[in-house]
């Protein structure tokens, strides 16, 4: 069962990513992206995977060191729970980026690839997005001032 839960975790988040990437201008997409409830299915999987390994999980987060995390990820439930946590946080991050891009008027043709990068390697996607966001905000300030 743990393997199956690990496998479906991403698929629970995928519909929301697909909306933001392929239907960014639809009003329903913005409404969905504005809701933190999108992560509930992933958090349900997290809970099912984390509860059986809670003592090990608690040890890993309350006194973190590399060996403790290595031990946690050696457990199927531990690795699955960490994966579900990553998927949930990445989705929330992607939703924030999407909403910010709409406010700033960034092109969906720019944001689509950035969101895909965020799905695959969230820290790099976030770094690129923050740079793009900073440039856009600076241009807005210059336009307003000048």
CSV table of C-alpha atoms in Angstrom, one decimal:
chain,number,residue,atom,x,y,z
A,1,UNK,CA,0.0,0.0,0.0
A,2,UNK,CA,2.8,2.4,0.8
A,3,UNK,CA,4.2,2.1,-2.8
A,4,UNK,CA,0.8,2.8,-4.3
A,5,UNK,CA,0.3,5.9,-2.0
A,6,UNK,CA,3.8,7.1,-3.0
A,7,UNK,CA,2.8,6.7,-6.7
A,8,UNK,CA,-0.5,8.5,-6.5
A,9,UNK,CA,0.8,11.5,-4.5
A,10,UNK,CA,1.9,13.5,-7.5
A,11,UNK,CA,-1.2,12.6,-9.5
A,12,UNK,CA,-3.3,14.2,-6.7
A,13,UNK,CA,-1.5,17.5,-7.3
A,14,UNK,CA,-1.2,17.2,-11.1
A,15,UNK,CA,-4.7,18.5,-12.1
A,16,UNK,CA,-3.9,21.8,-10.3
A,17,UNK,CA,-0.5,22.1,-12.0
A,18,UNK,CA,-2.2,21.4,-15.4
A,19,UNK,CA,-4.8,24.1,-14.8
A,20,UNK,CA,-2.1,26.7,-14.0
A,21,UNK,CA,0.1,25.7,-16.9
A,22,UNK,CA,-2.4,25.0,-19.7
A,23,UNK,CA,-5.5,27.1,-18.7
A,24,UNK,CA,-4.0,30.1,-16.9
A,25,UNK,CA,-6.4,32.7,-18.2
A,26,UNK,CA,-9.6,30.9,-17.2
A,27,UNK,CA,-11.3,32.5,-14.2
A,28,UNK,CA,-11.8,29.1,-12.5
A,29,UNK,CA,-8.0,28.6,-12.6
A,30,UNK,CA,-7.4,31.7,-10.5
A,31,UNK,CA,-10.1,30.7,-8.1
A,32,UNK,CA,-8.6,27.2,-7.7
A,33,UNK,CA,-5.1,28.5,-7.4
A,34,UNK,CA,-6.2,30.9,-4.6
A,35,UNK,CA,-7.4,28.0,-2.5
A,36,UNK,CA,-5.0,26.4,0.0
A,37,UNK,CA,-7.5,23.4,0.0
A,38,UNK,CA,-5.9,22.0,-3.1
A,39,UNK,CA,-3.3,20.3,-1.0
A,40,UNK,CA,-5.8,18.4,1.2
A,41,UNK,CA,-5.7,15.2,-0.8
A,42,UNK,CA,-1.9,15.2,-0.7
A,43,UNK,CA,-1.9,15.9,3.0
A,44,UNK,CA,-4.3,13.0,3.5
A,45,UNK,CA,-1.7,10.7,1.9
A,46,UNK,CA,1.0,12.3,4.0
A,47,UNK,CA,-1.0,11.5,7.2
A,48,UNK,CA,-1.6,7.9,6.2
A,49,UNK,CA,2.1,7.5,5.5
A,50,UNK,CA,3.4,9.5,8.4
A,51,UNK,CA,1.4,8.1,11.3
A,52,UNK,CA,3.0,4.6,11.3
A,53,UNK,CA,6.5,6.1,11.3
A,54,UNK,CA,5.7,9.0,13.6
A,55,UNK,CA,8.3,8.3,16.2
A,56,UNK,CA,11.0,8.2,13.5
A,57,UNK,CA,9.6,11.3,11.9
A,58,UNK,CA,9.4,13.2,15.1
A,59,UNK,CA,13.0,12.3,15.9
A,60,UNK,CA,14.1,13.5,12.4
A,61,UNK,CA,12.4,16.9,12.7
A,62,UNK,CA,13.0,17.6,16.4
A,63,UNK,CA,16.7,16.8,16.4
A,64,UNK,CA,17.7,16.9,12.8
A,65,UNK,CA,21.0,15.4,11.6
A,66,UNK,CA,21.8,13.7,8.4
A,67,UNK,CA,21.9,10.1,9.8
A,68,UNK,CA,18.5,10.5,11.4
A,69,UNK,CA,17.0,11.7,8.1
A,70,UNK,CA,18.8,8.8,6.3
A,71,UNK,CA,17.2,6.4,8.7
A,72,UNK,CA,13.8,7.9,8.1
A,73,UNK,CA,14.1,7.8,4.3
A,74,UNK,CA,15.1,4.1,4.6
A,75,UNK,CA,11.6,3.4,5.8
A,76,UNK,CA,9.0,3.2,3.0
A,77,UNK,CA,6.5,5.2,5.0
A,78,UNK,CA,9.2,7.8,5.9
A,79,UNK,CA,10.3,8.3,2.3
A,80,UNK,CA,6.6,8.4,1.2
A,81,UNK,CA,5.7,11.0,3.9
A,82,UNK,CA,8.6,13.2,2.9
A,83,UNK,CA,7.7,12.9,-0.7
A,84,UNK,CA,4.0,13.9,0.0
A,85,UNK,CA,5.3,16.9,2.1
A,86,UNK,CA,7.4,18.0,-0.8
A,87,UNK,CA,4.5,17.7,-3.3
A,88,UNK,CA,2.2,19.7,-1.0
A,89,UNK,CA,4.7,22.5,-0.4
A,90,UNK,CA,5.7,22.6,-4.1
A,91,UNK,CA,2.0,22.9,-5.0
A,92,UNK,CA,1.4,25.8,-2.6
A,93,UNK,CA,4.6,27.5,-3.9
A,94,UNK,CA,3.4,27.0,-7.5
A,95,UNK,CA,0.0,28.5,-6.6
A,96,UNK,CA,1.7,31.5,-5.0
A,97,UNK,CA,3.9,32.0,-8.1
A,98,UNK,CA,0.9,31.7,-10.4
A,99,UNK,CA,-1.2,34.2,-8.4
A,100,UNK,CA,1.8,36.6,-8.3
A,101,UNK,CA,2.3,36.3,-12.0
A,102,UNK,CA,-1.4,37.2,-12.7
A,103,UNK,CA,-1.1,40.3,-10.5
A,104,UNK,CA,2.1,41.3,-12.3
A,105,UNK,CA,0.7,40.6,-15.7
A,106,UNK,CA,3.4,38.1,-16.6
A,107,UNK,CA,2.9,36.1,-19.8
A,108,UNK,CA,1.5,32.6,-19.4
A,109,UNK,CA,4.2,31.7,-22.0
A,110,UNK,CA,6.8,32.6,-19.5
A,111,UNK,CA,5.0,31.2,-16.5
A,112,UNK,CA,4.2,27.8,-18.0
A,113,UNK,CA,7.9,26.7,-18.3
A,114,UNK,CA,8.6,28.3,-14.9
A,115,UNK,CA,5.9,26.3,-13.3
A,116,UNK,CA,7.2,23.1,-14.9
A,117,UNK,CA,10.7,23.9,-13.6
A,118,UNK,CA,9.1,24.4,-10.2
A,119,UNK,CA,7.3,21.0,-10.3
A,120,UNK,CA,10.6,19.3,-11.1
A,121,UNK,CA,13.1,21.4,-9.1
A,122,UNK,CA,11.2,23.8,-6.9
A,123,UNK,CA,14.2,25.8,-5.5
A,124,UNK,CA,15.5,26.6,-9.0
A,125,UNK,CA,12.0,27.5,-10.2
A,126,UNK,CA,11.5,29.8,-7.3
A,127,UNK,CA,14.9,31.5,-7.8
A,128,UNK,CA,14.1,32.2,-11.4
A,129,UNK,CA,10.6,33.4,-10.6
A,130,UNK,CA,11.9,35.7,-7.8
A,131,UNK,CA,14.4,37.3,-10.3
A,132,UNK,CA,11.6,37.8,-12.9
A,133,UNK,CA,9.3,39.2,-10.2
A,134,UNK,CA,12.0,41.6,-9.0
A,135,UNK,CA,12.6,42.9,-12.5
A,136,UNK,CA,8.9,43.4,-13.1
A,137,UNK,CA,8.4,45.2,-9.8
A,138,UNK,CA,11.3,47.5,-10.5
A,139,UNK,CA,10.0,48.4,-14.0
A,140,UNK,CA,6.6,49.1,-12.4
A,141,UNK,CA,8.1,51.5,-9.9
A,142,UNK,CA,10.1,53.2,-12.6
A,143,UNK,CA,7.0,53.7,-14.7
A,144,UNK,CA,5.1,55.1,-11.8
A,145,UNK,CA,7.9,57.4,-10.7
A,146,UNK,CA,8.8,58.6,-14.2
